[in-house]
PDB file of C-alpha atoms in Angstrom:
ATOM      1  CA  UNK A   3       4.591  10.606   5.376  1.00 59.00           C
ATOM      2  CA  UNK A   4       3.267  12.601   2.681  1.00 56.00           C
ATOM      3  CA  UNK A   5       0.516  11.023   0.953  1.00 61.00           C
ATOM      4  CA  UNK A   6      -0.707  11.712  -2.790  1.00 53.00           C
ATOM      5  CA  UNK A   7      -1.231  10.658  -6.246  1.00 54.00           C
ATOM      6  CA  UNK A   8       1.280  13.087  -7.183  1.00 51.00           C
ATOM      7  CA  UNK A   9       4.154  10.787  -5.350  1.00 50.00           C
ATOM      8  CA  UNK A  10       3.578   8.159  -7.814  1.00 53.00           C
ATOM      9  CA  UNK A  11       7.497   7.118  -9.292  1.00 51.00           C
ATOM     10  CA  UNK A  12       8.076   5.064 -12.071  1.00 51.00           C
ATOM     11  CA  UNK A  13      11.960   5.404 -11.116  1.00 53.00           C
ATOM     12  CA  UNK A  14      12.204   5.604  -7.652  1.00 60.00           C
ATOM     13  CA  UNK A  15      10.122   4.952  -4.169  1.00 69.00           C
ATOM     14  CA  UNK A  16       8.559   7.721  -2.432  1.00 72.00           C
ATOM     15  CA  UNK A  17       9.425   5.830   0.987  1.00 78.00           C
ATOM     16  CA  UNK A  18      13.419   6.125   0.224  1.00 79.00           C
ATOM     17  CA  UNK A  19      12.812   9.849  -0.922  1.00 78.00           C
ATOM     18  CA  UNK A  20      10.944  10.346   2.192  1.00 77.00           C
ATOM     19  CA  UNK A  21      13.684   8.712   4.599  1.00 80.00           C
ATOM     20  CA  UNK A  22      16.484  10.702   2.525  1.00 84.00           C
ATOM     21  CA  UNK A  23      15.169  13.995   2.604  1.00 81.00           C
ATOM     22  CA  UNK A  24      15.586  13.423   6.443  1.00 82.00           C
ATOM     23  CA  UNK A  25      19.090  11.899   6.225  1.00 89.00           C
ATOM     24  CA  UNK A  26      18.066   8.194   6.876  1.00 88.00           C
ATOM     25  CA  UNK A  27      18.034   5.441   4.386  1.00 91.00           C
ATOM     26  CA  UNK A  28      14.947   3.436   3.491  1.00 88.00           C
ATOM     27  CA  UNK A  29      14.305   0.110   2.251  1.00 91.00           C
ATOM     28  CA  UNK A  30      11.790  -2.382   2.563  1.00 92.00           C
ATOM     29  CA  UNK A  31      11.394  -6.309   3.015  1.00 96.00           C
ATOM     30  CA  UNK A  32       8.496  -8.100   1.144  1.00 96.00           C
ATOM     31  CA  UNK A  33       7.243 -11.841   0.614  1.00 97.00           C
ATOM     32  CA  UNK A  34       4.985 -12.260  -1.425  1.00 96.00           C
ATOM     33  CA  UNK A  35       2.497 -15.780  -1.221  1.00 97.00           C
ATOM     34  CA  UNK A  36       0.930 -16.454  -4.179  1.00 94.00           C
ATOM     35  CA  UNK A  37      -3.049 -18.248  -4.456  1.00 97.00           C
ATOM     36  CA  UNK A  38      -4.127 -17.190  -1.124  1.00 98.00           C
ATOM     37  CA  UNK A  39      -7.686 -17.793  -0.411  1.00 98.00           C
ATOM     38  CA  UNK A  40      -9.427 -14.103   0.069  1.00 98.00           C
ATOM     39  CA  UNK A  41     -10.442 -13.786   3.445  1.00 98.00           C
ATOM     40  CA  UNK A  42     -14.630 -11.980   3.482  1.00 98.00           C
ATOM     41  CA  UNK A  43     -12.991  -8.313   4.820  1.00 98.00           C
ATOM     42  CA  UNK A  44     -10.425  -8.459   2.277  1.00 98.00           C
ATOM     43  CA  UNK A  45     -12.978 -10.055  -0.486  1.00 98.00           C
ATOM     44  CA  UNK A  46     -15.314  -7.485  -0.179  1.00 98.00           C
ATOM     45  CA  UNK A  47     -12.425  -4.450  -0.533  1.00 98.00           C
ATOM     46  CA  UNK A  48     -11.436  -6.292  -3.940  1.00 98.00           C
ATOM     47  CA  UNK A  49     -15.195  -6.658  -5.182  1.00 98.00           C
ATOM     48  CA  UNK A  50     -14.438 -10.639  -5.323  1.00 98.00           C
ATOM     49  CA  UNK A  51     -15.885 -13.537  -3.441  1.00 98.00           C
ATOM     50  CA  UNK A  52     -14.518 -14.934  -0.237  1.00 98.00           C
ATOM     51  CA  UNK A  53     -12.124 -17.520  -0.491  1.00 98.00           C
ATOM     52  CA  UNK A  54     -11.007 -16.167  -4.334  1.00 98.00           C
ATOM     53  CA  UNK A  55      -7.308 -16.782  -4.735  1.00 98.00           C
ATOM     54  CA  UNK A  56      -5.145 -13.674  -4.654  1.00 98.00           C
ATOM     55  CA  UNK A  57      -1.599 -12.921  -4.125  1.00 98.00           C
ATOM     56  CA  UNK A  58      -0.377 -11.325  -0.914  1.00 98.00           C
ATOM     57  CA  UNK A  59       2.393  -9.047  -0.068  1.00 98.00           C
ATOM     58  CA  UNK A  60       3.485  -8.080   3.504  1.00 98.00           C
ATOM     59  CA  UNK A  61       6.136  -5.072   4.079  1.00 97.00           C
ATOM     60  CA  UNK A  62       8.204  -4.485   6.720  1.00 97.00           C
ATOM     61  CA  UNK A  63       9.553  -0.675   5.420  1.00 94.00           C
ATOM     62  CA  UNK A  64      12.962   0.397   7.243  1.00 95.00           C
ATOM     63  CA  UNK A  65      14.429   2.756   8.214  1.00 91.00           C
ATOM     64  CA  UNK A  66      17.922   2.658   8.739  1.00 93.00           C
ATOM     65  CA  UNK A  67      17.191  -0.829   9.016  1.00 93.00           C
ATOM     66  CA  UNK A  68      15.016  -0.643  11.772  1.00 93.00           C
ATOM     67  CA  UNK A  69      11.017  -1.155  10.811  1.00 95.00           C
ATOM     68  CA  UNK A  70       8.846   2.088  11.055  1.00 93.00           C
ATOM     69  CA  UNK A  71       5.819   1.084   9.130  1.00 94.00           C
ATOM     70  CA  UNK A  72       4.268  -2.291   7.676  1.00 97.00           C
ATOM     71  CA  UNK A  73       1.343  -2.892   5.559  1.00 97.00           C
ATOM     72  CA  UNK A  74      -0.212  -5.934   3.773  1.00 98.00           C
ATOM     73  CA  UNK A  75      -1.407  -5.717   0.006  1.00 98.00           C
ATOM     74  CA  UNK A  76      -3.621  -8.093  -1.766  1.00 98.00           C
ATOM     75  CA  UNK A  77      -4.498  -8.251  -5.500  1.00 98.00           C
ATOM     76  CA  UNK A  78      -6.938 -10.452  -7.188  1.00 98.00           C
ATOM     77  CA  UNK A  79      -4.835 -13.344  -8.769  1.00 98.00           C
ATOM     78  CA  UNK A  80      -7.115 -13.714 -11.995  1.00 97.00           C
ATOM     79  CA  UNK A  81      -6.003  -9.997 -12.984  1.00 97.00           C
ATOM     80  CA  UNK A  82      -2.352 -10.815 -12.901  1.00 97.00           C
ATOM     81  CA  UNK A  83      -1.891 -14.274 -13.144  1.00 97.00           C
ATOM     82  CA  UNK A  84       0.511 -15.262 -16.081  1.00 95.00           C
ATOM     83  CA  UNK A  85       1.865 -12.322 -16.380  1.00 96.00           C
ATOM     84  CA  UNK A  86       5.282 -10.756 -15.794  1.00 94.00           C
ATOM     85  CA  UNK A  87       3.476  -8.800 -12.394  1.00 95.00           C
ATOM     86  CA  UNK A  88       2.056 -11.262 -10.795  1.00 96.00           C
ATOM     87  CA  UNK A  89       4.930 -10.806  -7.915  1.00 95.00           C
ATOM     88  CA  UNK A  90       4.621  -7.168  -6.756  1.00 94.00           C
ATOM     89  CA  UNK A  91       8.261  -7.411  -6.171  1.00 93.00           C
ATOM     90  CA  UNK A  92       9.582  -9.642  -8.568  1.00 93.00           C
ATOM     91  CA  UNK A  93      10.339  -9.874 -11.982  1.00 91.00           C
ATOM     92  CA  UNK A  94      11.450  -6.669 -14.221  1.00 92.00           C
ATOM     93  CA  UNK A  95       8.666  -4.335 -12.850  1.00 91.00           C
ATOM     94  CA  UNK A  96       9.617  -5.208  -8.765  1.00 90.00           C
ATOM     95  CA  UNK A  97       8.701  -2.478  -6.744  1.00 85.00           C
ATOM     96  CA  UNK A  98       7.589  -0.049  -9.184  1.00 86.00           C
ATOM     97  CA  UNK A  99       4.434  -0.077  -7.611  1.00 88.00           C
ATOM     98  CA  UNK A 100       0.456  -0.315  -8.287  1.00 93.00           C
ATOM     99  CA  UNK A 101      -0.004   1.857 -10.684  1.00 92.00           C
ATOM    100  CA  UNK A 102       3.286   1.326 -13.154  1.00 92.00           C
ATOM    101  CA  UNK A 103       2.497  -2.848 -12.236  1.00 94.00           C
ATOM    102  CA  UNK A 104      -0.574  -2.757 -13.473  1.00 96.00           C
ATOM    103  CA  UNK A 105      -0.151  -0.144 -16.645  1.00 95.00           C
ATOM    104  CA  UNK A 106       2.566  -2.876 -17.750  1.00 95.00           C
ATOM    105  CA  UNK A 107      -0.484  -5.456 -18.233  1.00 97.00           C
ATOM    106  CA  UNK A 108      -2.623  -2.946 -19.786  1.00 97.00           C
ATOM    107  CA  UNK A 109      -4.371  -1.876 -16.569  1.00 97.00           C
ATOM    108  CA  UNK A 110      -4.956   1.609 -16.330  1.00 97.00           C
ATOM    109  CA  UNK A 111      -5.708   3.017 -12.416  1.00 95.00           C
ATOM    110  CA  UNK A 112      -8.003   5.910 -12.277  1.00 94.00           C
ATOM    111  CA  UNK A 113      -7.785   6.809  -8.475  1.00 92.00           C
ATOM    112  CA  UNK A 114      -7.116   4.850  -4.748  1.00 92.00           C
ATOM    113  CA  UNK A 115      -9.016   5.468  -1.987  1.00 94.00           C
ATOM    114  CA  UNK A 116      -7.539   5.853   1.458  1.00 93.00           C
ATOM    115  CA  UNK A 117      -9.303   5.555   4.772  1.00 95.00           C
ATOM    116  CA  UNK A 118      -7.194   6.346   7.992  1.00 94.00           C
ATOM    117  CA  UNK A 119      -8.441   5.484  11.160  1.00 95.00           C
ATOM    118  CA  UNK A 120      -6.528   5.352  15.158  1.00 95.00           C
ATOM    119  CA  UNK A 121      -6.694   1.912  16.543  1.00 96.00           C
ATOM    120  CA  UNK A 122      -4.230  -0.169  19.466  1.00 97.00           C
ATOM    121  CA  UNK A 123      -1.321  -1.759  18.026  1.00 97.00           C
ATOM    122  CA  UNK A 124      -1.656  -5.469  17.910  1.00 97.00           C
ATOM    123  CA  UNK A 125       1.090  -7.872  20.258  1.00 96.00           C
ATOM    124  CA  UNK A 126       3.048  -9.189  16.561  1.00 96.00           C
ATOM    125  CA  UNK A 127       2.479  -5.318  15.250  1.00 97.00           C
ATOM    126  CA  UNK A 128       4.314  -3.691  17.895  1.00 97.00           C
ATOM    127  CA  UNK A 129       7.177  -6.696  18.238  1.00 96.00           C
ATOM    128  CA  UNK A 130       8.020  -6.179  14.939  1.00 96.00           C
ATOM    129  CA  UNK A 131       7.489  -2.093  15.278  1.00 96.00           C
ATOM    130  CA  UNK A 132       9.553  -1.899  18.442  1.00 95.00           C
ATOM    131  CA  UNK A 133       6.643   0.030  20.140  1.00 95.00           C
ATOM    132  CA  UNK A 134       4.447  -1.054  23.323  1.00 94.00           C
ATOM    133  CA  UNK A 135       1.929  -3.204  23.476  1.00 90.00           C
ATOM    134  CA  UNK A 136      -1.695  -1.432  22.382  1.00 90.00           C
ATOM    135  CA  UNK A 137       0.242   1.573  21.283  1.00 96.00           C
ATOM    136  CA  UNK A 138      -1.620   3.898  19.051  1.00 97.00           C
ATOM    137  CA  UNK A 139      -1.172   3.922  15.246  1.00 97.00           C
ATOM    138  CA  UNK A 140      -2.867   5.090  12.180  1.00 95.00           C
ATOM    139  CA  UNK A 141      -4.503   2.090  10.338  1.00 97.00           C
ATOM    140  CA  UNK A 142      -4.986   2.600   6.632  1.00 95.00           C
ATOM    141  CA  UNK A 143      -7.166   0.558   4.132  1.00 97.00           C
ATOM    142  CA  UNK A 144      -5.781   1.638   1.130  1.00 96.00           C
ATOM    143  CA  UNK A 145      -7.476   0.190  -2.421  1.00 97.00           C
ATOM    144  CA  UNK A 146      -6.303   0.805  -5.897  1.00 97.00           C
ATOM    145  CA  UNK A 147      -9.620   1.063  -8.509  1.00 97.00           C
ATOM    146  CA  UNK A 148      -8.920   0.797 -12.147  1.00 97.00           C
ATOM    147  CA  UNK A 149     -10.474   3.506 -14.446  1.00 96.00           C
ATOM    148  CA  UNK A 150     -13.290   0.567 -15.167  1.00 97.00           C
ATOM    149  CA  UNK A 151     -13.810   0.594 -11.629  1.00 97.00           C
ATOM    150  CA  UNK A 152     -12.418  -2.785 -10.228  1.00 98.00           C
ATOM    151  CA  UNK A 153     -10.628  -3.051  -7.059  1.00 98.00           C
ATOM    152  CA  UNK A 154      -7.451  -4.068  -8.245  1.00 98.00           C
ATOM    153  CA  UNK A 155      -5.344  -3.968  -4.842  1.00 98.00           C
ATOM    154  CA  UNK A 156      -5.899  -3.562  -1.571  1.00 98.00           C
ATOM    155  CA  UNK A 157      -3.661  -2.714   1.763  1.00 98.00           C
ATOM    156  CA  UNK A 158      -3.463  -2.557   5.237  1.00 98.00           C
ATOM    157  CA  UNK A 159      -0.570   0.107   6.119  1.00 96.00           C
ATOM    158  CA  UNK A 160      -0.170   0.521   9.842  1.00 97.00           C
ATOM    159  CA  UNK A 161       2.423   3.276  11.002  1.00 95.00           C
ATOM    160  CA  UNK A 162       3.006   4.149  14.927  1.00 95.00           C
ATOM    161  CA  UNK A 163       1.138   7.196  16.290  1.00 92.00           C
ATOM    162  CA  UNK A 164       4.180   8.650  17.710  1.00 87.00           C
ATOM    163  CA  UNK A 165       6.501   8.188  14.961  1.00 81.00           C
ATOM    164  CA  UNK A 166       5.551   9.682  11.923  1.00 78.00           C
ATOM    165  CA  UNK A 167       2.715  12.534  10.829  1.00 79.00           C
ATOM    166  CA  UNK A 168       0.658  11.510   8.142  1.00 80.00           C
ATOM    167  CA  UNK A 169       0.108  14.315   5.451  1.00 80.00           C
ATOM    168  CA  UNK A 170      -3.031  14.076   2.650  1.00 79.00           C
ATOM    169  CA  UNK A 171      -1.838  16.080  -0.375  1.00 77.00           C
ATOM    170  CA  UNK A 172      -5.000  16.832  -2.797  1.00 74.00           C
ATOM    171  CA  UNK A 173      -4.312  17.631  -6.267  1.00 73.00           C
ATOM    172  CA  UNK A 174      -6.672  20.424  -7.451  1.00 68.00           C
ATOM    173  CA  UNK A 175      -8.822  19.430 -10.047  1.00 64.00           C
ATOM    174  CA  UNK A 176      -9.113  22.512 -12.852  1.00 59.00           C
ATOM    175  CA  UNK A 177     -12.411  21.463 -14.269  1.00 59.00           C
ATOM    176  CA  UNK A 178     -13.752  21.989 -10.305  1.00 54.00           C
ATOM    177  CA  UNK A 179     -12.578  25.987 -10.829  1.00 57.00           C
ATOM    178  CA  UNK A 180     -16.127  28.146 -12.014  1.00 58.00           C
ATOM    179  CA  UNK A 181     -14.901  30.633 -14.763  1.00 57.00           C
TER     180      UNK A 181
END
């Protein structure tokens, strides 16, 4: 799994491309719920008040039909309400990803912050992923920010540690270089 801003693609999914590169069929299943009150931890990550409404989307990423990664995404409902992108996997921008969906409503996403940490799988995660309860997983807390500094999406991504290697690609900003 390569984590990189350079992997955002309007024409397809980096996950599908990764699966194809290793000879597997990549896909996902999702379910979105609109107007879900934000729990305290999610509200803090989105910079909103606890209980404010969000769109929550849960994902099971599949390799040859088997779950290999889980994700739960939260977006502030007031940001996308009444637009064609209110549901991440619905409408004309379905599956296009946060950066491209937000651009469709005039919001420029400038960066994302990811915080990976090892932990043990919960019983539910282990059951879905087909791993032992308490097996090691990498939990990534990701938040996308607009160029105005507003968090526009936050997600919890869970990947079994034994099934993949996570590699971060950091683009070099030429302004950092000395003359």
